[in-house]
Short mmCIF file of C-alpha atoms and ligand atoms in Angstrom, two decimals:
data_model
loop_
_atom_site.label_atom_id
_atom_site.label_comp_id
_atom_site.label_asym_id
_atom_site.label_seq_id
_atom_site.Cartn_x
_atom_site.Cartn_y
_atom_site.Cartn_z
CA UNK U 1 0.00 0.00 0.00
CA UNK U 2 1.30 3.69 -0.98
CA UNK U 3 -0.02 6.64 0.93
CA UNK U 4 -1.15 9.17 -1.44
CA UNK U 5 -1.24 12.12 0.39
CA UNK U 6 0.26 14.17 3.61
CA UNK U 7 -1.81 16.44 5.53
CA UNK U 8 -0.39 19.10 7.45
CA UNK U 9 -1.78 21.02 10.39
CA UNK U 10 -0.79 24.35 11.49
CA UNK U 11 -0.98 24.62 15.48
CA UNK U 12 -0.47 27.95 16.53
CA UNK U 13 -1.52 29.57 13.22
CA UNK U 14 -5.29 28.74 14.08
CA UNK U 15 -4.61 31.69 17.16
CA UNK U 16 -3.74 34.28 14.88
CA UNK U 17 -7.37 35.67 13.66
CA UNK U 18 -7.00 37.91 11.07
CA UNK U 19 -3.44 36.88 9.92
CA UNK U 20 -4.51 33.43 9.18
CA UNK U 21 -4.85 33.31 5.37
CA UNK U 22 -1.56 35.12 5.37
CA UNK U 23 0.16 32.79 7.95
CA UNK U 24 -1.08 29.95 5.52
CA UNK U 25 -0.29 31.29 2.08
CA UNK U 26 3.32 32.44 3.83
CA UNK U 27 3.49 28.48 4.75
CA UNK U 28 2.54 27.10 1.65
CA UNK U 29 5.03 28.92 -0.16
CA UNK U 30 7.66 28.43 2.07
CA UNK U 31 7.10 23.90 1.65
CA UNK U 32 6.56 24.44 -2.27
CA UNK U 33 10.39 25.49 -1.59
CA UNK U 34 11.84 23.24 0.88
CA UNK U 35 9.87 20.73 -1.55
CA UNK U 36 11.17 21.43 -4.57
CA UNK U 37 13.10 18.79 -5.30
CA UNK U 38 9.92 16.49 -5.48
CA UNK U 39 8.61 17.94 -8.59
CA UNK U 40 5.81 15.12 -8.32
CA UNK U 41 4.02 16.99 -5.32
CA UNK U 42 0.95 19.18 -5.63
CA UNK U 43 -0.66 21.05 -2.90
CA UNK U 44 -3.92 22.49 -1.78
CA UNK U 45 -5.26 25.15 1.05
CA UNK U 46 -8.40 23.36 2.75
CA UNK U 47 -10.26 23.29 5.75
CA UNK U 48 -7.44 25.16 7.59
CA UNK U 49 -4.46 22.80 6.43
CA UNK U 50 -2.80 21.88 3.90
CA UNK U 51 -3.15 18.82 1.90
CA UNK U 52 0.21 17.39 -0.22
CA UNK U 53 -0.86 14.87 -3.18
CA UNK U 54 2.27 12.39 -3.25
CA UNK U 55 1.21 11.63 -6.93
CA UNK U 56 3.53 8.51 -6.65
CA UNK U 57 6.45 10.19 -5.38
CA UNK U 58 7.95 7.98 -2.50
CA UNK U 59 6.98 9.47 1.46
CA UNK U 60 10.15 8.79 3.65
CA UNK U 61 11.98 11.42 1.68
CA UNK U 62 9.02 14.05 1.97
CA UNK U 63 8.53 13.79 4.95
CA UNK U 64 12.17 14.17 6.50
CA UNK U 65 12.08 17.39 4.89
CA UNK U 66 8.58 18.68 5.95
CA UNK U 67 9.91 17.81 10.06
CA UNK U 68 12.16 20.55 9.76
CA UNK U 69 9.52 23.37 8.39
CA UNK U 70 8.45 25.69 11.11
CA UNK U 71 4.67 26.66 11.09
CA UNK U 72 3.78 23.06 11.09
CA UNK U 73 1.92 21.74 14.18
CA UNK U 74 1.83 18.21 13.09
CA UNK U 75 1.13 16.37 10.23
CA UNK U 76 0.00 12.76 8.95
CA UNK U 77 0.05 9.97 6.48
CA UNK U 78 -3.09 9.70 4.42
CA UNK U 79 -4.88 7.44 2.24
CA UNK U 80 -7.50 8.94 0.37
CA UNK U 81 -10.72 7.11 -0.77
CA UNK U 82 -13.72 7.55 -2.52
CA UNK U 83 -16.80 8.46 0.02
CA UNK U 84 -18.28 4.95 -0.41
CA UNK U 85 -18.09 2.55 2.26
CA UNK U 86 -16.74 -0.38 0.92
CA UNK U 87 -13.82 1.65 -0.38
CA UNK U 88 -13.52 2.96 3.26
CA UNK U 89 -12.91 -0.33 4.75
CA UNK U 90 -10.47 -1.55 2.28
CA UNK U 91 -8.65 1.39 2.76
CA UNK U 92 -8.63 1.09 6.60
CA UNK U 93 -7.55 -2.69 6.11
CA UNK U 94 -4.66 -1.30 3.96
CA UNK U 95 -3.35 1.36 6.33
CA UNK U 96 -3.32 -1.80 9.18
CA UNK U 97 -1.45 -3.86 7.12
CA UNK U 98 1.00 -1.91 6.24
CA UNK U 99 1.84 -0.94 9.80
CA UNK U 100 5.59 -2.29 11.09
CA UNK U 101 4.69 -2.53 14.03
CA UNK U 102 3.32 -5.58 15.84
CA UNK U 103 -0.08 -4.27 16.07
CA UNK U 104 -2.30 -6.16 18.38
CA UNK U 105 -5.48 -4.11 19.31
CA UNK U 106 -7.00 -1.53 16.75
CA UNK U 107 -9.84 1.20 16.90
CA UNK U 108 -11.45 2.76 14.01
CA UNK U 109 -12.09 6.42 14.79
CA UNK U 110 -14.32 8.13 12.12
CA UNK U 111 -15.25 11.87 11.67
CA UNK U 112 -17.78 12.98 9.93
CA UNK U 113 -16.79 16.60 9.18
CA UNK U 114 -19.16 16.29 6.50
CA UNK U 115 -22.32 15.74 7.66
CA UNK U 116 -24.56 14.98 4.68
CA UNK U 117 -22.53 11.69 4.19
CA UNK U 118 -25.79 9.39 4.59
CA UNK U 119 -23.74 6.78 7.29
CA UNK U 120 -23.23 8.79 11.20
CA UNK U 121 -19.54 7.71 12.26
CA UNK U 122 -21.12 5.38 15.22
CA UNK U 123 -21.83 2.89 12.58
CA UNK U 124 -19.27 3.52 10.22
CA UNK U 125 -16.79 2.69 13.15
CA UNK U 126 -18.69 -0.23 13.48
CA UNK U 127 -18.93 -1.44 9.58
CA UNK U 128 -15.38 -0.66 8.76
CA UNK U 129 -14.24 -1.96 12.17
CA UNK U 130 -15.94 -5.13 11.69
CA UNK U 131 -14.86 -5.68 8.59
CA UNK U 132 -11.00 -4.77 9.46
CA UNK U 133 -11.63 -7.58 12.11
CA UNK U 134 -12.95 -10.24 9.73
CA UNK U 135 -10.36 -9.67 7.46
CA UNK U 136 -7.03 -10.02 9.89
CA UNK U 137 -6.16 -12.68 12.65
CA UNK U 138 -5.05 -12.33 16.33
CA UNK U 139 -5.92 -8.92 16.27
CA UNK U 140 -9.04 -7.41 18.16
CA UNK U 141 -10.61 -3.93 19.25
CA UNK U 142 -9.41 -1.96 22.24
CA UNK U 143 -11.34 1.38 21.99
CA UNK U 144 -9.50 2.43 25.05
CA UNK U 145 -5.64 2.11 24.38
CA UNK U 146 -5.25 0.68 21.23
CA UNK U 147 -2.09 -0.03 19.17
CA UNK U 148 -3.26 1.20 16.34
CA UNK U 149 -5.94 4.06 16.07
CA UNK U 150 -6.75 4.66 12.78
CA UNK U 151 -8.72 7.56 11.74
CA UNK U 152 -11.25 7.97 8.74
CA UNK U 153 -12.32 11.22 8.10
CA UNK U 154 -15.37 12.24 5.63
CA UNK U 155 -14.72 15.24 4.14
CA UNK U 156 -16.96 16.43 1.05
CA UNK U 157 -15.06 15.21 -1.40
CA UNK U 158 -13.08 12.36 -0.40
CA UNK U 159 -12.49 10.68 3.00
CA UNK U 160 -8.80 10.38 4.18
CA UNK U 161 -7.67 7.44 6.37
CA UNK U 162 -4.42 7.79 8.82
CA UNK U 163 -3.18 6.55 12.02
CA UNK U 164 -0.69 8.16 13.95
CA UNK U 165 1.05 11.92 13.53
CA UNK U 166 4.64 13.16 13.34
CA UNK U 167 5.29 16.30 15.28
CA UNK U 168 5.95 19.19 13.43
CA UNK U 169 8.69 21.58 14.28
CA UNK U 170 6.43 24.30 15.54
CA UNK U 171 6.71 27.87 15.64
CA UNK U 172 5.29 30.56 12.78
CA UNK U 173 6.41 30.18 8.89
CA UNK U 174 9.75 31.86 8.21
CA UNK U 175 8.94 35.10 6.70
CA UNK U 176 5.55 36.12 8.30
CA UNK U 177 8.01 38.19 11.49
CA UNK U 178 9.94 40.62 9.20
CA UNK U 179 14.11 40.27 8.88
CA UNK U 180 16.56 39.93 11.24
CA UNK U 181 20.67 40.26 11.01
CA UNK U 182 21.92 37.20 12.67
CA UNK U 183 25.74 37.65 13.83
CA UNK U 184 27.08 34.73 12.25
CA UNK U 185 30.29 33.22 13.80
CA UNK U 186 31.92 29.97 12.84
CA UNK U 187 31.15 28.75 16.16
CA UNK U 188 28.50 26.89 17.90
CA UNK U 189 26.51 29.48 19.41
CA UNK U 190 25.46 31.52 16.66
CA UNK U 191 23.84 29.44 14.27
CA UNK U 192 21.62 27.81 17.56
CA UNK U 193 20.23 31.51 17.41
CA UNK U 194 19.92 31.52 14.28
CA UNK U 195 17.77 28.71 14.21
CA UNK U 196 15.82 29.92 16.49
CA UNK U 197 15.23 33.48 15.81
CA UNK U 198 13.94 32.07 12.09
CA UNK U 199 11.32 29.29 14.54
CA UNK U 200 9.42 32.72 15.56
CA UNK U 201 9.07 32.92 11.89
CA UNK U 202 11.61 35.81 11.17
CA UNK U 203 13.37 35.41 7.90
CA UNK U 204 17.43 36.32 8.81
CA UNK U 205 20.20 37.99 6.77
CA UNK U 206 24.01 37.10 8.21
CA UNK U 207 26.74 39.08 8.67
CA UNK U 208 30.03 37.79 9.30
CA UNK U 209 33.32 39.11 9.84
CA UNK U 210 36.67 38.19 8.62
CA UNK U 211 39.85 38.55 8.90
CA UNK U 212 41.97 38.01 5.78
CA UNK U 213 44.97 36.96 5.71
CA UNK U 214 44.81 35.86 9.46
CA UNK U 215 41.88 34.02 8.87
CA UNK U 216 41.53 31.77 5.83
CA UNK U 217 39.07 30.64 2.99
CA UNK U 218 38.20 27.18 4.93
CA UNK U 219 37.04 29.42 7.94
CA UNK U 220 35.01 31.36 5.17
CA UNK U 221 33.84 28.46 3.39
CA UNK U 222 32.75 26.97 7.38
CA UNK U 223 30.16 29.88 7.52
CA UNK U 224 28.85 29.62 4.09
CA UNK U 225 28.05 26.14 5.24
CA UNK U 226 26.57 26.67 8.33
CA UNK U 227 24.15 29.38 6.17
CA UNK U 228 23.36 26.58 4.05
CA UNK U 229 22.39 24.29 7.40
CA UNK U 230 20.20 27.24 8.49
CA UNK U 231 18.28 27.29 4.93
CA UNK U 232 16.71 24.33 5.09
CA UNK U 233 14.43 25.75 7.76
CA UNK U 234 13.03 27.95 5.52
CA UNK U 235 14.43 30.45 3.13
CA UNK U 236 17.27 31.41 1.60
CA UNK U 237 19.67 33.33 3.05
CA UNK U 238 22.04 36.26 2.26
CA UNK U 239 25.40 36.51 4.01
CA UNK U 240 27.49 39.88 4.69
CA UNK U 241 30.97 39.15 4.44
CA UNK U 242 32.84 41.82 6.04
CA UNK U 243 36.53 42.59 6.31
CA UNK U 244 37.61 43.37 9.69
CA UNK U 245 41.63 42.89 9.57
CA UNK U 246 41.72 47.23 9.21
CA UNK U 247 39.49 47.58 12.46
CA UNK U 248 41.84 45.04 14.62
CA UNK U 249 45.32 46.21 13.70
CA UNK U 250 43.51 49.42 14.30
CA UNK U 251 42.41 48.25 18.18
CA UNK U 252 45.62 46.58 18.42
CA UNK U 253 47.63 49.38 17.93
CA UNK U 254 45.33 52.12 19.64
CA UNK U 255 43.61 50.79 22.32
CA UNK U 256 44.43 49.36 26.05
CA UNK U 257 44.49 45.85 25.72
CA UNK U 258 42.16 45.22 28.33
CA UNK U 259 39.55 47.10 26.53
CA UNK U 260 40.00 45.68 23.08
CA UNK U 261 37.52 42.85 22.87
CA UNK U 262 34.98 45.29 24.13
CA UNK U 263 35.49 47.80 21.25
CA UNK U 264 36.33 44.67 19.19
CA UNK U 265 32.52 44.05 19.76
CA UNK U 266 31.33 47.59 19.43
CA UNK U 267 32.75 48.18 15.83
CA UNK U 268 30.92 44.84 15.10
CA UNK U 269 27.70 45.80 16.90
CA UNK U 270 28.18 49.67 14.72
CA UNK U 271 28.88 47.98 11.32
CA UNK U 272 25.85 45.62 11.97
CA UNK U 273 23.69 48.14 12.65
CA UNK U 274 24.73 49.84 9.42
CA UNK U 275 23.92 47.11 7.03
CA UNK U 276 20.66 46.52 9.34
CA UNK U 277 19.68 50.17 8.55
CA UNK U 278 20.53 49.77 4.57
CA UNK U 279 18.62 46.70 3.99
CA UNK U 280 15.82 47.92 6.39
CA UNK U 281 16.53 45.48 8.75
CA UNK U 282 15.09 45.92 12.80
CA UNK U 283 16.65 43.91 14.69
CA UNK U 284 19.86 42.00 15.21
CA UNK U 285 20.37 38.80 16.54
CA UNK U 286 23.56 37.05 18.84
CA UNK U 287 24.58 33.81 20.19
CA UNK U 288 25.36 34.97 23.06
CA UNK U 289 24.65 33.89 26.80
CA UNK U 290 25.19 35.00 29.60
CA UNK U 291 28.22 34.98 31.72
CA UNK U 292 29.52 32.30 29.41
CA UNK U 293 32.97 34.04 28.73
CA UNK U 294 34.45 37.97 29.49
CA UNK U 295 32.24 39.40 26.33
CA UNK U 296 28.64 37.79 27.68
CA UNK U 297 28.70 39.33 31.09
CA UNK U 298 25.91 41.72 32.12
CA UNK U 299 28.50 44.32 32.13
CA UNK U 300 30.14 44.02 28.85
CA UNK U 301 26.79 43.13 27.55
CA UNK U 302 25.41 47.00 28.96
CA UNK U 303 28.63 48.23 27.62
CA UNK U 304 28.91 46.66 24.30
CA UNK U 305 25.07 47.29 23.18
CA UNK U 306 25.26 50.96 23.86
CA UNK U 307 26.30 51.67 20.51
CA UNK U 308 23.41 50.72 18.78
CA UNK U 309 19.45 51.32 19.10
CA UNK U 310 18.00 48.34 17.45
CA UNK U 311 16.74 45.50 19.32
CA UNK U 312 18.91 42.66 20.30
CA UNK U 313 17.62 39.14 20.44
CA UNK U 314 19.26 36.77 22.03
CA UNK U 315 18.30 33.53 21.76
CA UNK U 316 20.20 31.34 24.65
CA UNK U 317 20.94 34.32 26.58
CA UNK U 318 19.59 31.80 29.34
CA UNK U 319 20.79 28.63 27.81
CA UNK U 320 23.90 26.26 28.91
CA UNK U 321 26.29 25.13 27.04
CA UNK U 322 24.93 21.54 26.89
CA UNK U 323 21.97 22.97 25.99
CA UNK U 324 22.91 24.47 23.43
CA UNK U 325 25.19 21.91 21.95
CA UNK U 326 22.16 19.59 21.81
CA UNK U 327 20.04 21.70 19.72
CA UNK U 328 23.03 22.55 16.86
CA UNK U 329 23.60 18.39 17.18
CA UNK U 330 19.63 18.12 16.20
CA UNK U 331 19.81 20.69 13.57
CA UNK U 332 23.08 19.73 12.15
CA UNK U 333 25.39 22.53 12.36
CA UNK U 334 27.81 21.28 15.45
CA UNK U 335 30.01 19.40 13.08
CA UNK U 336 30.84 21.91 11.33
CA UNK U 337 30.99 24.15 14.49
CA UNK U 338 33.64 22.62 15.63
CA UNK U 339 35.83 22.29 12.55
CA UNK U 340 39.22 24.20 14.01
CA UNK U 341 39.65 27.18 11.78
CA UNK U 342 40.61 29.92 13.36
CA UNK U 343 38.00 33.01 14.11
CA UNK U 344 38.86 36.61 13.94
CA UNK U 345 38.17 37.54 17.56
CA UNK U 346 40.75 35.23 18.55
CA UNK U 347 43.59 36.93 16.31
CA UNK U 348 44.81 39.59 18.10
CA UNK U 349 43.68 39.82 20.99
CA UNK U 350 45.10 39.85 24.33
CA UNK U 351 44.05 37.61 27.25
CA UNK U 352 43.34 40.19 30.18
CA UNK U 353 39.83 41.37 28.79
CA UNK U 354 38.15 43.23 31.26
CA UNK U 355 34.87 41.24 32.45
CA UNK U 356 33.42 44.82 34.13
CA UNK U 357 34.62 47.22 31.01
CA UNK U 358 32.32 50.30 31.72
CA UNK U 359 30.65 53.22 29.09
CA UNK U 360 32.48 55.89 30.06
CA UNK U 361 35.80 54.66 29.47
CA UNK U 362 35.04 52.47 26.20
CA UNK U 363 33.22 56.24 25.35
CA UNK U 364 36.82 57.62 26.27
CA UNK U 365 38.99 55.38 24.09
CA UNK U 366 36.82 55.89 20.76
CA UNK U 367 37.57 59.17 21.22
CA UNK U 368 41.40 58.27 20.15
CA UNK U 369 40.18 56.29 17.54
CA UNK U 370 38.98 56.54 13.75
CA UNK U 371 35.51 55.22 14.52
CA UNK U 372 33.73 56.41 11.60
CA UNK U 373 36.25 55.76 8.68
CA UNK U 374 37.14 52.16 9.53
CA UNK U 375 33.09 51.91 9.45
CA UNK U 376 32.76 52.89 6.34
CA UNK U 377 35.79 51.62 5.26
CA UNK U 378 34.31 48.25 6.24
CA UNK U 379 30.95 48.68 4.63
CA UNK U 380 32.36 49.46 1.70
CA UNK U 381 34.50 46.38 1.05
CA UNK U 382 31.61 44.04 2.46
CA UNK U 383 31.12 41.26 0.09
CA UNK U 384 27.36 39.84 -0.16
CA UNK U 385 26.17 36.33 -1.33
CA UNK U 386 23.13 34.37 -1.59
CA UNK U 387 23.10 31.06 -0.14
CA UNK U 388 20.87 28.96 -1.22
CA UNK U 389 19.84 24.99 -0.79
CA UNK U 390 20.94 23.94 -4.36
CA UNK U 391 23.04 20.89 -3.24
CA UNK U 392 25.98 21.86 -5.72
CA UNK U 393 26.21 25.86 -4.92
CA UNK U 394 27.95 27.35 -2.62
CA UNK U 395 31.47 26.66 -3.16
CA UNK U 396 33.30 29.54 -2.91
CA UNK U 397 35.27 29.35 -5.94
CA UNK U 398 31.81 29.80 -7.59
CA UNK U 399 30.18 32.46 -5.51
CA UNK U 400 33.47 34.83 -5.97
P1 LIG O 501 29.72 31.44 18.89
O1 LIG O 501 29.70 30.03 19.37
O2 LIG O 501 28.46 31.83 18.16
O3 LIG O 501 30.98 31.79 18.16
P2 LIG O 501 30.83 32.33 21.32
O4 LIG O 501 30.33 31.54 22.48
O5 LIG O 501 32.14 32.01 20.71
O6 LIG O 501 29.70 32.35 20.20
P3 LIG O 501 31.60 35.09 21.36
O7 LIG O 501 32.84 34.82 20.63
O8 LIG O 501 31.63 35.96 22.59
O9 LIG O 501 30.82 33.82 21.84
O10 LIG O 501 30.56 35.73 20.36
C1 LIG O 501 29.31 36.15 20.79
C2 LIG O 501 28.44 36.40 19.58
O11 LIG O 501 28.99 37.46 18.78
C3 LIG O 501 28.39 35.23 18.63
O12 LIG O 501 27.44 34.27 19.03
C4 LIG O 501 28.02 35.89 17.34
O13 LIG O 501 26.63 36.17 17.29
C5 LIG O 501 28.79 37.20 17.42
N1 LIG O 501 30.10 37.03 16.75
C6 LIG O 501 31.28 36.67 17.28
N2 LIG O 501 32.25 36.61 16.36
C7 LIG O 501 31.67 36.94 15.18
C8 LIG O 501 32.13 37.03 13.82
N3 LIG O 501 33.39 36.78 13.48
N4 LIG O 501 31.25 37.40 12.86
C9 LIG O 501 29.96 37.64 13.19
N5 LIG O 501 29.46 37.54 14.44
C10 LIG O 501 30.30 37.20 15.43
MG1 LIG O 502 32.84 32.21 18.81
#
């Protein structure tokens, strides 16, 4: 037996009133995409889900893919039938059969969400039950806790037939929250946040910075690949690649070295901010957490984010570690995390980073320094690509 279709359910989307059609349509688009290498699939809005036709394309594939689309609540299996009995019951016999499982007890839950079918779903539970029963051995009803509860539900044009549900991934359909810059660092953190900033369904732009030659093209080809983890949740994804080599020399030379990291992170926060502004961007997002190291206390935190206006989301601020490096193990980006290229905040800088830098004096070094011309400077040479899921893209000898 084939399953012929998929339906998906939205969850959280049925709270949204008003928004709903747009939540959907938002949705819709975003699987046709994810999808898109099963040309064979054809979808349809009904009934406040969405309905995917298999048209003989195989389901294990399809449905790895749709687990990892956010907006979707849950979603199911389905045979569709005919509304005629006898096509009802062959179907549920079908959908038992082909079950893995040892399945020892069975119920046959009907709904009739279409209520001039002429049969009310007391007896159709008993007709197809019975017949399911008369057709299989060892196995018997338990309407209570059954093995196997398979489902038949009478719609007006067809009746689909299903038993059990995978969970979706929740959250709202990437693109329906507006943009956010995600600070995109090779490391382990940041793409976690990314991740999750784009489950409240906010599409996200990266920016990352580099620092030629210190750092080299395998560290820039690592974040080019965690982008490409991070589309497959969604959308496609453009990535800021800016050079940063200027700014640190710069620090280096000019600045105490206990307050470098913390203007290291202000010029970052600034030139973020920039690009936010150009591309009409509102918010930015971090990896960060806090207390983890001498740049994610409270203090540096208050001291780095002064420079900027735009809201900051931070994903694990409350996170652990281990918390964290389960969720980038689920979602595929911790082997690449931990690949050992070097980063630019590590080049450079020295180890006695103030954990309590304060305003006033960060304030007090800028004044020393060239603030707005490495900026600009920066902007200016920034590099943008588009990463998409295409399997062969994204090499960088083809994107430069
Ligand atoms: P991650 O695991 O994401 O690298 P981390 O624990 O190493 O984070 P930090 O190095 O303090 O922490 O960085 C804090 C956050 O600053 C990162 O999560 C990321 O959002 C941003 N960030 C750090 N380095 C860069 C970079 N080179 N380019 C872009 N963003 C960066
Ligand atoms: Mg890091």
């Amino acid at each position: 037996m084939k399953y012929n279709h998929i339906l998906v359910r939205f969850g959280e989307l049925a709270l949204k009133g008003k928004n709903r059609s747009y939540f959907e349509k938002q949705l819709l688009q975003n699987m046709k995409m994810t999808l898109k290498g099963f040309p064979l699939l054809s979808y349809k809005r009904t009934y406040g889900r969405i309905v995917v036709e298999l048209n003989g394309q195989a389901h294990e594939p399809v449905v790895a893919k749709i687990k990892s689309i956010f907006g979707i609540h849950s979603f199911s299996l389905a045979l569709k039938v005919e509304n005629d009995v006898d096509d009802m019951k062959r179907g549920a016999l079908e959908v038992l059969k082909s079950h893995e499982a040892k399945v020892r007890t069975f119920k046959i839950s009907t709904k009739r969400a279409y209520k001039p079918f002429p049969i009310d779903s007391q007896k159709l539970n008993h007709l197809i039950g019975g017949y399911v029963l008369s057709n299989t051995e060892d196995i018997t009803v338990d309407v209570h806790n059954p093995d196997l509860d398979i489902r038949v539900e009478v719609r007006e044009t067809a009746t689909y037939i299903t038993s059990g549900t995978y969970a979706g991934a929740g959250g709202l359909p990437v693109g329906t929250s507006g943009k956010v810059l995600l600070m995109l660092s090779g490391g382990i953190d940041s793409p976690v946040a990314g991740y999750l900033t784009m489950k409240r369904g906010a599409k996200i732009e990266a920016i990352h910075f580099h620092s030629p030659p210190y750092t080299n093209e395998r560290a820039k080809q690592k974040v080019i690949d965690l982008a490409k983890t991070l589309t497959k949740f969604g959308c496609t994804i453009k990535l800021h690649l800016v050079p940063f080599t200027d700014i640190q020399q710069h620090l280096h030379k000019e600045a105490p070295s206990n307050y470098q990291m913390t203007l290291m992170r202000r010029m970052m926060l600034r030139i973020s901010e920039r690009i936010a502004q150009e591309r009409g961007i509102l918010a930015i997002a971090t990896g960060e957490s806090l207390g983890q190291v001498a740049s994610q206390t409270l203090h540096s935190m208050h001291t780095i984010n002064e420079v900027t206006n735009l809201p900051i989301i931070r994903p694990l601020v409350t996170m652990d570690k281990l918390e964290v490096i389960e969720i980038a193990k689920q979602i595929d980006t911790y082997e690449t995390s931990i690949l050992p290229y070097e980063d630019c905040c590590t080049i450079f800088l020295p180890t006695d980073s103030k954990t309590r830098p304060k305003r006033e004096k960060a304030n007090k070094y800028e004044q020393y320094l060239q603030v707005e011309h490495y900026i600009n400077d920066a902007v200016s040479r920034t590099e943008t690509v588009l990463i998409t899921n295409e399997s062969k893209q994204n090499k960088l000898d083809e994107l430069f």
